[in-house]
CSV table of C-alpha atoms and ligand atoms in Angstrom, one decimal:
chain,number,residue,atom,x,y,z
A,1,UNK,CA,0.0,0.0,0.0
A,2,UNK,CA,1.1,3.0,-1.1
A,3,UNK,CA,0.9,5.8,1.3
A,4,UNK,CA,-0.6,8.6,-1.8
A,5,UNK,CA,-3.9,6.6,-2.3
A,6,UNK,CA,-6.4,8.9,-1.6
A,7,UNK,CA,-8.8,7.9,1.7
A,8,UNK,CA,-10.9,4.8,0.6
A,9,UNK,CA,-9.1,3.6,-1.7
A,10,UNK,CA,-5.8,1.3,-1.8
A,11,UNK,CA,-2.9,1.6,-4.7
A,12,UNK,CA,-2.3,-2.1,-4.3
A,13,UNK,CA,-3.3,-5.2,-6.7
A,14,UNK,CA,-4.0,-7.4,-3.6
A,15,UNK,CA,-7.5,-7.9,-2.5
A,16,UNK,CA,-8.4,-6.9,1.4
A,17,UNK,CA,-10.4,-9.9,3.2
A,18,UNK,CA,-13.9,-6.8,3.2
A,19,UNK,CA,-13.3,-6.8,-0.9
A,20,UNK,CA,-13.4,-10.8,-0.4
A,21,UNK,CA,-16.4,-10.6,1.7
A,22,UNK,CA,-18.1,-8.5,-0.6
A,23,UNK,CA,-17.0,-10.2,-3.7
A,24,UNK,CA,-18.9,-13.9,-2.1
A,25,UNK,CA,-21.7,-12.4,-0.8
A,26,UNK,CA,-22.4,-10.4,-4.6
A,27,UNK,CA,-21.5,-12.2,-7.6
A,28,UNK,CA,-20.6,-11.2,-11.5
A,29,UNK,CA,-22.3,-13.2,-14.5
A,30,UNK,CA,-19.9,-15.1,-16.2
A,31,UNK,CA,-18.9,-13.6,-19.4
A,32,UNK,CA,-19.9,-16.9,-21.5
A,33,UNK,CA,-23.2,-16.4,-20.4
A,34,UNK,CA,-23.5,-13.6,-23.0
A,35,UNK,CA,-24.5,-15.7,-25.1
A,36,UNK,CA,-28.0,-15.9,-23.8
A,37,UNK,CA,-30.2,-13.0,-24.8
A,38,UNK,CA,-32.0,-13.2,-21.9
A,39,UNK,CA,-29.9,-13.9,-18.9
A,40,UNK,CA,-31.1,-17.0,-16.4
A,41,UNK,CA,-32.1,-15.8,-12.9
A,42,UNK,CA,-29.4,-17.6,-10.9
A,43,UNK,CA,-26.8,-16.1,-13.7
A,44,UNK,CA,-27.4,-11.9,-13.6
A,45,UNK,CA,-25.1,-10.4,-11.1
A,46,UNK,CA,-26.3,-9.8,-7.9
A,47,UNK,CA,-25.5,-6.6,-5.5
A,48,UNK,CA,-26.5,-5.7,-2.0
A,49,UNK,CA,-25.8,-3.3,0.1
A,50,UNK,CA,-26.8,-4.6,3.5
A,51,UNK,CA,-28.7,-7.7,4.1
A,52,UNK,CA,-31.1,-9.3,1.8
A,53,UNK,CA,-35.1,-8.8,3.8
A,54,UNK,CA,-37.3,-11.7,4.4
A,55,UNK,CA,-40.6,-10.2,3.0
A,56,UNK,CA,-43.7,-12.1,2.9
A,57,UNK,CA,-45.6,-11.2,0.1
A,58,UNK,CA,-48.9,-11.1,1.1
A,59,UNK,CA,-48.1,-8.7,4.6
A,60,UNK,CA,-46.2,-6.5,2.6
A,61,UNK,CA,-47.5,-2.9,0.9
A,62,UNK,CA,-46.6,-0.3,-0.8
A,63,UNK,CA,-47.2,3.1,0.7
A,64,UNK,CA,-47.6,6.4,-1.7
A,65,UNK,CA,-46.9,8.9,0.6
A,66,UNK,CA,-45.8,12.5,0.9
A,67,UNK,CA,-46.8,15.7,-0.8
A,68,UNK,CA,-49.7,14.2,-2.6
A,69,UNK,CA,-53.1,14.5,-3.1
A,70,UNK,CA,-54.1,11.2,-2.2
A,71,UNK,CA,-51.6,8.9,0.1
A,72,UNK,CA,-52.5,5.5,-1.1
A,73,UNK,CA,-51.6,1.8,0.1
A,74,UNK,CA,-51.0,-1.0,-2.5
A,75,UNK,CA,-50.8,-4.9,-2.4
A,76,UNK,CA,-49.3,-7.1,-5.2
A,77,UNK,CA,-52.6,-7.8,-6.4
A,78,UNK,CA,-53.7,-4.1,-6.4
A,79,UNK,CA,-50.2,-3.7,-8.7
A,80,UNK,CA,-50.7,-6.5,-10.2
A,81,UNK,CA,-54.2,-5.9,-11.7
A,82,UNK,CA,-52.8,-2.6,-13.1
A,83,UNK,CA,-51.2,-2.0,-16.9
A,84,UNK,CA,-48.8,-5.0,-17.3
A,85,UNK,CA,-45.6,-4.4,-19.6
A,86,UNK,CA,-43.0,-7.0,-19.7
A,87,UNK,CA,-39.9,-5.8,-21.6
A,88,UNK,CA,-35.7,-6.8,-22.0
A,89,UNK,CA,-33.7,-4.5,-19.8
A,90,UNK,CA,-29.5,-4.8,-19.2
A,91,UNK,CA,-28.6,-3.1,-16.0
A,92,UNK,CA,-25.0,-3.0,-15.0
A,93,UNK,CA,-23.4,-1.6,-11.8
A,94,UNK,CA,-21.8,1.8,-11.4
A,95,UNK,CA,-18.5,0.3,-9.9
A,96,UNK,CA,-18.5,-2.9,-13.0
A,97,UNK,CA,-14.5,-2.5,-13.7
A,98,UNK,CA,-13.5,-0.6,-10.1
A,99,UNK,CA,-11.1,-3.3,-9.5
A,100,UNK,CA,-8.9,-2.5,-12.6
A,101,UNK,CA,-8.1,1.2,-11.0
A,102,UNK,CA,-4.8,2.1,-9.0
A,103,UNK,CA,-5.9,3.1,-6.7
A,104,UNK,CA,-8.9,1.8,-6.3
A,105,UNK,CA,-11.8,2.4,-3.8
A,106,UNK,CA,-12.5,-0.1,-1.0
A,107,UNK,CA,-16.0,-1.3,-2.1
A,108,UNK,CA,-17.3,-4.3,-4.2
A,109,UNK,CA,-14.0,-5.1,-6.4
A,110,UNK,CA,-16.0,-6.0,-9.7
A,111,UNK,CA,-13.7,-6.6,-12.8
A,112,UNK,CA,-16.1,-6.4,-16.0
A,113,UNK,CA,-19.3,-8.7,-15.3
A,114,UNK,CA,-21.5,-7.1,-13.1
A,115,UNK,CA,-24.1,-6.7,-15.8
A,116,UNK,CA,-27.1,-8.5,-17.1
A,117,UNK,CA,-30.2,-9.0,-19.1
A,118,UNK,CA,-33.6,-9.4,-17.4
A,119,UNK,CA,-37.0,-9.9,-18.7
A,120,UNK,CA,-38.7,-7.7,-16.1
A,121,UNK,CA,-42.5,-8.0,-16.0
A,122,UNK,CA,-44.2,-5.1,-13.9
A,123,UNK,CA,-46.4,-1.3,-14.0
A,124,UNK,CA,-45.3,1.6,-15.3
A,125,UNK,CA,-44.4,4.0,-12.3
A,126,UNK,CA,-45.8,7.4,-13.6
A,127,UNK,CA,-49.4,6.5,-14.2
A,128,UNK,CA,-49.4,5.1,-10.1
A,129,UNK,CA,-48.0,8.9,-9.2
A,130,UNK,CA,-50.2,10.4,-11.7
A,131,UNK,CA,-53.5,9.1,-9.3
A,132,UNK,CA,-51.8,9.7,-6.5
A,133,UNK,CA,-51.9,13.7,-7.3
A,134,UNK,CA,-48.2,15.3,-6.8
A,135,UNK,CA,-48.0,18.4,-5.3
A,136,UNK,CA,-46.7,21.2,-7.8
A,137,UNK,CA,-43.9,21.6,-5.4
A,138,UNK,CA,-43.0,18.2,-5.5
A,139,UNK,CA,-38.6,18.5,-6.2
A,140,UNK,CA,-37.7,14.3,-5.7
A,141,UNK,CA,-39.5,11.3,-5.7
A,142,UNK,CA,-37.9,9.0,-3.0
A,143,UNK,CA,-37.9,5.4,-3.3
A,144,UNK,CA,-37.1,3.6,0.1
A,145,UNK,CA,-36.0,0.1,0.1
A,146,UNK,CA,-36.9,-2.2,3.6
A,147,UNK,CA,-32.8,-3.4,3.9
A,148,UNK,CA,-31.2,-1.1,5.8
A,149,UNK,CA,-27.5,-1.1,7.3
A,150,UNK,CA,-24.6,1.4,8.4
A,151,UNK,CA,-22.7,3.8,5.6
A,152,UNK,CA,-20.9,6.4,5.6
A,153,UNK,CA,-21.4,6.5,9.4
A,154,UNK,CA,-25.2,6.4,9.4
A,155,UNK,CA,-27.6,4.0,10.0
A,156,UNK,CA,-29.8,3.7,6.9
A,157,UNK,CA,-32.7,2.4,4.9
A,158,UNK,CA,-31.5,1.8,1.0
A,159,UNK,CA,-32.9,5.0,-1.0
A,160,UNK,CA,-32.6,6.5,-4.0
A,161,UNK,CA,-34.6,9.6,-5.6
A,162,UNK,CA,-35.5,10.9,-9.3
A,163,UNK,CA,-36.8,14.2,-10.2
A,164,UNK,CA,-40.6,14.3,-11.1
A,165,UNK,CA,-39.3,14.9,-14.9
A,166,UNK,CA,-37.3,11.1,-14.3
A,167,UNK,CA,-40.0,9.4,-12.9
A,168,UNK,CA,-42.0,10.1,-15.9
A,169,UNK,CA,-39.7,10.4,-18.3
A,170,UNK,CA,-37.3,7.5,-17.8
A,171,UNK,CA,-39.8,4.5,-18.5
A,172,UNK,CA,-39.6,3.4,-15.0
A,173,UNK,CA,-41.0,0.3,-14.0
A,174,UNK,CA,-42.5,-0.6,-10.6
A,175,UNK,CA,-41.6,-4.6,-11.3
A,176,UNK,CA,-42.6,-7.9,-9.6
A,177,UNK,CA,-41.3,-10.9,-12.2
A,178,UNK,CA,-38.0,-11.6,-13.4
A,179,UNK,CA,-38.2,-13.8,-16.6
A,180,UNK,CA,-41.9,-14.6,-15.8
A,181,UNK,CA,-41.1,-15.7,-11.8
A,182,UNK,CA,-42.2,-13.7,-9.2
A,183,UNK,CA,-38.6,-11.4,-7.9
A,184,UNK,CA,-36.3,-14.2,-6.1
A,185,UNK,CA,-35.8,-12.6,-2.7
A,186,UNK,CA,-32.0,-11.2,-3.7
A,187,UNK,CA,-33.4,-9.2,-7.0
A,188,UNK,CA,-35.6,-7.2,-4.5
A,189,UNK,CA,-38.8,-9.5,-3.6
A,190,UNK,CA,-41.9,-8.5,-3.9
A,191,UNK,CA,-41.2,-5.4,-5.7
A,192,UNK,CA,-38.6,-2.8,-6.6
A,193,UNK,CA,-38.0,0.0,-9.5
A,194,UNK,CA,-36.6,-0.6,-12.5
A,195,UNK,CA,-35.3,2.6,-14.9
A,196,UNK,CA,-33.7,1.2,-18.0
A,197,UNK,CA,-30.5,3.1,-19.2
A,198,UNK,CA,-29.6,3.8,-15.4
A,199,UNK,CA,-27.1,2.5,-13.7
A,200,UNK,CA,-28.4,-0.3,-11.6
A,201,UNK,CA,-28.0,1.7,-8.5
A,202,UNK,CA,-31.2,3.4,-8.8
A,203,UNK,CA,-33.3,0.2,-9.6
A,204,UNK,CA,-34.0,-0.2,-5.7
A,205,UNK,CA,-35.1,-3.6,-4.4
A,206,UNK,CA,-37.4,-4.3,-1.8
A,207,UNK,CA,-39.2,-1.1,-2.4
A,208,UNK,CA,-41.5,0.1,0.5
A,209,UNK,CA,-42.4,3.3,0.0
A,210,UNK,CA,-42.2,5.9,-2.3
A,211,UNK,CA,-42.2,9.8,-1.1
A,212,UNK,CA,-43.3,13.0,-2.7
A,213,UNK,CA,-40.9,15.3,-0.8
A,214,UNK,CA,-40.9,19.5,-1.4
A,215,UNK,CA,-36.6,19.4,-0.8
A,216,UNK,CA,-34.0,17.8,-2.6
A,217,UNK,CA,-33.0,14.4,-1.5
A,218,UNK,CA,-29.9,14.4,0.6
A,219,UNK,CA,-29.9,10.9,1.6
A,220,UNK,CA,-26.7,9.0,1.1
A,221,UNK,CA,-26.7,7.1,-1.6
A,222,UNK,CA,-27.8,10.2,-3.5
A,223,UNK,CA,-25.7,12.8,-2.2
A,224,UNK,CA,-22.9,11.3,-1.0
A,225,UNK,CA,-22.3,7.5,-3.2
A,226,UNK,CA,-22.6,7.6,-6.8
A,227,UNK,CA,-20.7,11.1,-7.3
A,228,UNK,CA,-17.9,11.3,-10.1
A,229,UNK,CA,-15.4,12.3,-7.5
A,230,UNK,CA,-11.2,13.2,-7.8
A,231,UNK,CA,-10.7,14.0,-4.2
A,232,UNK,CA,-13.1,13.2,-0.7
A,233,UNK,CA,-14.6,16.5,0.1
A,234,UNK,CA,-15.6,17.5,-4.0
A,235,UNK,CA,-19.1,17.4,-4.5
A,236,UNK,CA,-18.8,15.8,-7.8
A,237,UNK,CA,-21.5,15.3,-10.5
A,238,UNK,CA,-24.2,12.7,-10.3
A,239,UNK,CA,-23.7,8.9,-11.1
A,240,UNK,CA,-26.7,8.4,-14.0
A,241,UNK,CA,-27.1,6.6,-17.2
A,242,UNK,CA,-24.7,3.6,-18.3
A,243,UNK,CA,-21.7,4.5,-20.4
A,244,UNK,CA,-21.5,2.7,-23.4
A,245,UNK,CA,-19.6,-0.5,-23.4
A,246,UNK,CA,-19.1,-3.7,-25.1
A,247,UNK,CA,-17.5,-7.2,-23.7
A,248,UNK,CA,-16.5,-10.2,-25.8
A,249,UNK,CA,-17.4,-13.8,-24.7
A,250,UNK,CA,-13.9,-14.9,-24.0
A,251,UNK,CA,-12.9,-17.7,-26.9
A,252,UNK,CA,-11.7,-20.9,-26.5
A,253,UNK,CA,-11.1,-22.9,-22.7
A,254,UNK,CA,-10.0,-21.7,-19.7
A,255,UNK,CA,-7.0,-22.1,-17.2
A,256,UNK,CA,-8.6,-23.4,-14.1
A,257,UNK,CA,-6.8,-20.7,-11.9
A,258,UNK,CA,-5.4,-17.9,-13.9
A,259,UNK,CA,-8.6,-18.6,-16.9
A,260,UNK,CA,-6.2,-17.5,-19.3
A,261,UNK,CA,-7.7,-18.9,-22.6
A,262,UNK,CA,-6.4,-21.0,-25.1
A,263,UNK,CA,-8.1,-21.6,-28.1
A,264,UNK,CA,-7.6,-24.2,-31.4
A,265,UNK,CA,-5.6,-22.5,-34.7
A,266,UNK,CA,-8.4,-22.0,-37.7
A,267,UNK,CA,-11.9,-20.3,-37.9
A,268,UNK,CA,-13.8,-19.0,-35.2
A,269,UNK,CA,-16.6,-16.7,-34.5
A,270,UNK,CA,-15.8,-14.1,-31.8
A,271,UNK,CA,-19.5,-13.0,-30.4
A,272,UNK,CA,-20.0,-10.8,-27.3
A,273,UNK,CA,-22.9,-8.2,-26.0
A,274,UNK,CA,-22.9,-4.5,-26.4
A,275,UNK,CA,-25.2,-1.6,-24.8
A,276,UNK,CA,-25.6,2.0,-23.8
A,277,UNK,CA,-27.3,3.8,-21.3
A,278,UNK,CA,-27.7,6.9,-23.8
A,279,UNK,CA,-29.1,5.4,-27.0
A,280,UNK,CA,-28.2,2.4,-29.2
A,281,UNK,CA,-24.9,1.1,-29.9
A,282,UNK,CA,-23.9,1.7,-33.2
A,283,UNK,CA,-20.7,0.2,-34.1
A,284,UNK,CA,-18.5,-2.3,-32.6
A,285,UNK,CA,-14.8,-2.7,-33.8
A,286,UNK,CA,-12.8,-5.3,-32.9
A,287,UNK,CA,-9.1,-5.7,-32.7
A,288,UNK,CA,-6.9,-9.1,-32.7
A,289,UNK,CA,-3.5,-7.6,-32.9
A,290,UNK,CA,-3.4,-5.7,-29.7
A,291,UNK,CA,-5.0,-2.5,-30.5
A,292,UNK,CA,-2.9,-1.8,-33.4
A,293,UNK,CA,-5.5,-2.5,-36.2
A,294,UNK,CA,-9.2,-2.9,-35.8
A,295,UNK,CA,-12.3,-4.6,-38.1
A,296,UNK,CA,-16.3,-3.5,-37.8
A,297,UNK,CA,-18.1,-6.3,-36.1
A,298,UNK,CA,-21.6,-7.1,-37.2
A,299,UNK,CA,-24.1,-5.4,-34.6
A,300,UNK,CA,-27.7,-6.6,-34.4
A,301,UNK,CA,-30.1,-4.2,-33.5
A,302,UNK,CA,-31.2,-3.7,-29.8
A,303,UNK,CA,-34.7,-6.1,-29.3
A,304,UNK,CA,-36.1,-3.1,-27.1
A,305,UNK,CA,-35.0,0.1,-26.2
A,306,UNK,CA,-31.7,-0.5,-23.3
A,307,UNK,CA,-31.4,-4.2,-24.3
A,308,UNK,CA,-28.1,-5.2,-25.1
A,309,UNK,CA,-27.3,-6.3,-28.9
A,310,UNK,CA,-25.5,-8.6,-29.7
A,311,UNK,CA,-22.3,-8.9,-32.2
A,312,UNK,CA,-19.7,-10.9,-34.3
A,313,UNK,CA,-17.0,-11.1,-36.0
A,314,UNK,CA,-15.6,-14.0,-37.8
A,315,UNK,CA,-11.6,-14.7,-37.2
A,316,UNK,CA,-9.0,-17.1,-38.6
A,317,UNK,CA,-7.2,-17.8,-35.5
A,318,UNK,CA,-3.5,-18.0,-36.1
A,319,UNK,CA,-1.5,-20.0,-33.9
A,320,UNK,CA,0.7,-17.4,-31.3
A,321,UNK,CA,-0.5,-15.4,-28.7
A,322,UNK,CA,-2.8,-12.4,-29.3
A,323,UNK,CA,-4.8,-9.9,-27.7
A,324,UNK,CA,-8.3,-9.8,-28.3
A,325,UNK,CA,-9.8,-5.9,-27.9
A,326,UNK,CA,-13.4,-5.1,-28.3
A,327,UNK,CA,-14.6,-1.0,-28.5
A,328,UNK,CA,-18.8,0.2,-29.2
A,329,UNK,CA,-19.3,3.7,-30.5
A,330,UNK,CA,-23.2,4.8,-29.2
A,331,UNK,CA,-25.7,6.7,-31.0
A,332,UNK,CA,-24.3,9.7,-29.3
A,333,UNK,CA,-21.2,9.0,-30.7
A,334,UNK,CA,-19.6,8.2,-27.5
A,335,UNK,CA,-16.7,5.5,-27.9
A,336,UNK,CA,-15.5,3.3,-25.4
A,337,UNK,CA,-11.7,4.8,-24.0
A,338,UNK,CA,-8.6,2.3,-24.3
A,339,UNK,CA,-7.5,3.1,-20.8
A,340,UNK,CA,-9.6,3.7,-17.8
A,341,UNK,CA,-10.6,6.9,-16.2
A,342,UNK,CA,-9.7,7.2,-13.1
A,343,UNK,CA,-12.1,8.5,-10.4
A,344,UNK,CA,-12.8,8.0,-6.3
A,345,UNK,CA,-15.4,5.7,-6.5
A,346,UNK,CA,-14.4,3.6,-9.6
A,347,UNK,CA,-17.5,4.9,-11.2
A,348,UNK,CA,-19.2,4.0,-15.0
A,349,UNK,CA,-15.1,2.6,-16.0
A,350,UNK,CA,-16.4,1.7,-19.6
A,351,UNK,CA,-12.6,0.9,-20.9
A,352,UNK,CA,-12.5,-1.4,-23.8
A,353,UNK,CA,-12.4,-4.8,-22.9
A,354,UNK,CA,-9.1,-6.8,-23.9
A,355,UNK,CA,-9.4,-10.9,-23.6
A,356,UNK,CA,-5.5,-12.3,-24.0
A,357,UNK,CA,-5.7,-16.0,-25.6
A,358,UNK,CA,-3.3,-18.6,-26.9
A,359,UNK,CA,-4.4,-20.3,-29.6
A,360,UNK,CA,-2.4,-23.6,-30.3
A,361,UNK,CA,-3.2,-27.3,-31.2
A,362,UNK,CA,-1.3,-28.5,-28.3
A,363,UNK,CA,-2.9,-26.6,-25.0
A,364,UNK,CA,-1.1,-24.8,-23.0
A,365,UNK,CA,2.0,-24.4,-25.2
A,366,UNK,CA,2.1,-22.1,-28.4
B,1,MTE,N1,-32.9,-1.8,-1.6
B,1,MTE,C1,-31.7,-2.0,-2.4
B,1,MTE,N2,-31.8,-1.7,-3.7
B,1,MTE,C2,-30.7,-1.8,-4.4
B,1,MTE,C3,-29.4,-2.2,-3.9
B,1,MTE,C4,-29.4,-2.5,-2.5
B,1,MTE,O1,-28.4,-2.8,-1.9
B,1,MTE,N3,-30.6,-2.3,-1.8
B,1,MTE,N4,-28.3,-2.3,-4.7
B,1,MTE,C5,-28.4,-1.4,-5.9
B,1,MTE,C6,-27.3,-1.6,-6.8
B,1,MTE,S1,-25.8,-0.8,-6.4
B,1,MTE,C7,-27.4,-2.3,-7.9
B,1,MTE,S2,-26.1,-2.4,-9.0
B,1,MTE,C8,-28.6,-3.1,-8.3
B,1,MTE,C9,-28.3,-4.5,-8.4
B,1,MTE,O2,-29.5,-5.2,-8.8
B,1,MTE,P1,-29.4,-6.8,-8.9
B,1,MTE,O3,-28.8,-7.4,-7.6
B,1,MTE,O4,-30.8,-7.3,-9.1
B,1,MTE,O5,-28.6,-7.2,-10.1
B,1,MTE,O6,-29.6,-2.9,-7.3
B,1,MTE,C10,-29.7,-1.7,-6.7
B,1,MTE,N5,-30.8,-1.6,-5.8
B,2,MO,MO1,-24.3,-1.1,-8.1
């Protein structure tokens, strides 16, 4: 450890035994499961902040309270009886690729697969706020999750807030099934938001209440987490939508321990997922010499709006050693950097993803 990291963060490769702790109790999807267009339940990454609640389902309501005309109570089956929309949507978490920063801050250590593909079944938030009657004065909608646990010194429920503008803007989903099951307890049972685009931060789980509220939100996972930050003590801008990114299902087998990959010499098809956060993804380029030349990938479109697409390339896999890069240009025109932005929180790192492989007849020599 190097004594110039800045508080919260470490400037060594080596994992603490809290990253560990973290890193069992939450988990990645596994890269090759990109090849699914809809990722299985037990496969989409998982993150929690505290401890995952024991709800029963048919106790539990929703409250609709605060600066509204009418404070109203709701039960999965009122919810459920409402509009119905079931649609694809990837979320990915803020810190996915934290743990490739030096320093880095001392949180979940993902390295590149905390992302996934849902088919989330649920009611469109705006219409429920809508009959509830929000105040004209109404600045953030606060959505309060029923885990609660110590951060940043202070005992807390999870919450997160959007403007009015978000809540109806954003497509936000009050959901209850996860490809067509009811939520599994850890993916927020019996109901939490959903806002395609965002980062998954704001898609809180075990969603209790929501509340009209005449000041800004200053809770802490608003004001104080999920802040592009360069030193504690900056106020730093907000944490929203996902950058774009691509990743490439790595080729070939895997090293037990070290996973490097080696892969037979001859054709192959390199596929892998793309997505953005602020539009459609409308290139991927991918390199197989290191970065040095680089080949348009074939990109299908996205099957919904924030649904990953999915791309190929075809290769002729030489026998050596190569490195595999993969880089998405977004309907924006935003392109994927080759090396990582730095910030405090490892925030939205969207560098392009680089997959080393040995491709050889005889595995694992050249
Ligand atoms: N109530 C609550 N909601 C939460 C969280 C949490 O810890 N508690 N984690 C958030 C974060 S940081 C992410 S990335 C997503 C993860 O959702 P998933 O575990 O269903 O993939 O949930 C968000 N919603
Ligand atoms: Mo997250």
């Amino acid at each position: 450890m190097t004594t110039d990291a800045p508080e919260g963060t470490v400037a060594t490769e080596q994992i603490t035994r809290e990253e560990l702790q973290l890193a069992t109790r939450n988990h990645g999807m596994p890269l090759e499961a990109m090849r699914y267009d809809v990722t299985p339940v037990g496969l989409h990454y998982l993150l929690v902040h505290y401890d995952i609640p024991v709800v029963d389902g048919e106790a539990w309501r929703l409250e609709i309270d605060g600066a509204v005309a009418r404070p109203t109570t709701w039960s999965l089956d009122d919810l459920r009886a409402r509009e119905v929309v079931t649609r694809p949507v990837t979320m990915e978490c803020a810190g996915n690729g934290r743990a490739r920063l030096t320093p880095r801050a001392l949180s979940q250590p993902w390295l590149l697969e905390a992302v996934g593909t849902g088919a989330w079944t649920g009611t469109p938030l705006w219409p429920l706020l809508d009959d509830a009657g929000l105040s004209s004065d109404v600045v953030d909608i606060v959505f309060t999750g029923m885990d609660a646990g110590v951060e940043g010194g202070a005992e807390q429920h999870y919450q997160r807030s959007l403007t009015p503008d978000q809540a109806r803007d954003e497509g936000a989903l009050l959901v209850y099934e996860l490809n067509g099951a009811p939520l599994p307890p850890q993916h927020g049972f019996p109901l939490r938001l959903l806002v395609p685009g965002w980062y998954g931060m704001t898609s809180v789980k075990w969603l209790s209440r929501i509340t009209a509220a005449t000041r800004p939100f200053a809770g802490y996972q608003q004001a104080q987490a999920y802040r592009f930050r360069n030193q504690p003590g900056d106020d730093g801008e907000p944490v929203t939508r996902m950058r774009v990114r691509s990743l490439m299902v790595p080729p070939g087998i895997p090293d037990f321990f070290s996973r490097a990959r080696y892969l037979r010499p001859g054709p192959v098809t390199l596929v892998g997922r793309t997505w953005s956060g602020h539009g459609t993804v409308t290139e991927v380029q991918v390199s197989v010499d290191g970065g040095s030349t680089w080949v348009d990938a074939d990109v299908d479109e996205a099957p919904a709006p924030y649904a990953w697409q999915a791309w190929r390339l075809d290769w002729d896999a030489p026998a050596g050693t190569h490195e595999l890069l993969t880089r998405a240009t977004d309907s924006t025109g935003a392109t994927q950097p080759l090396d990582h932005e730095w910030n405090l929180g490892g925030y939205a790192v969207n560098s392009v993803h680089r997959v080393g492989v040995t491709v050889t007849d005889h595995p694992p020599d050249p």
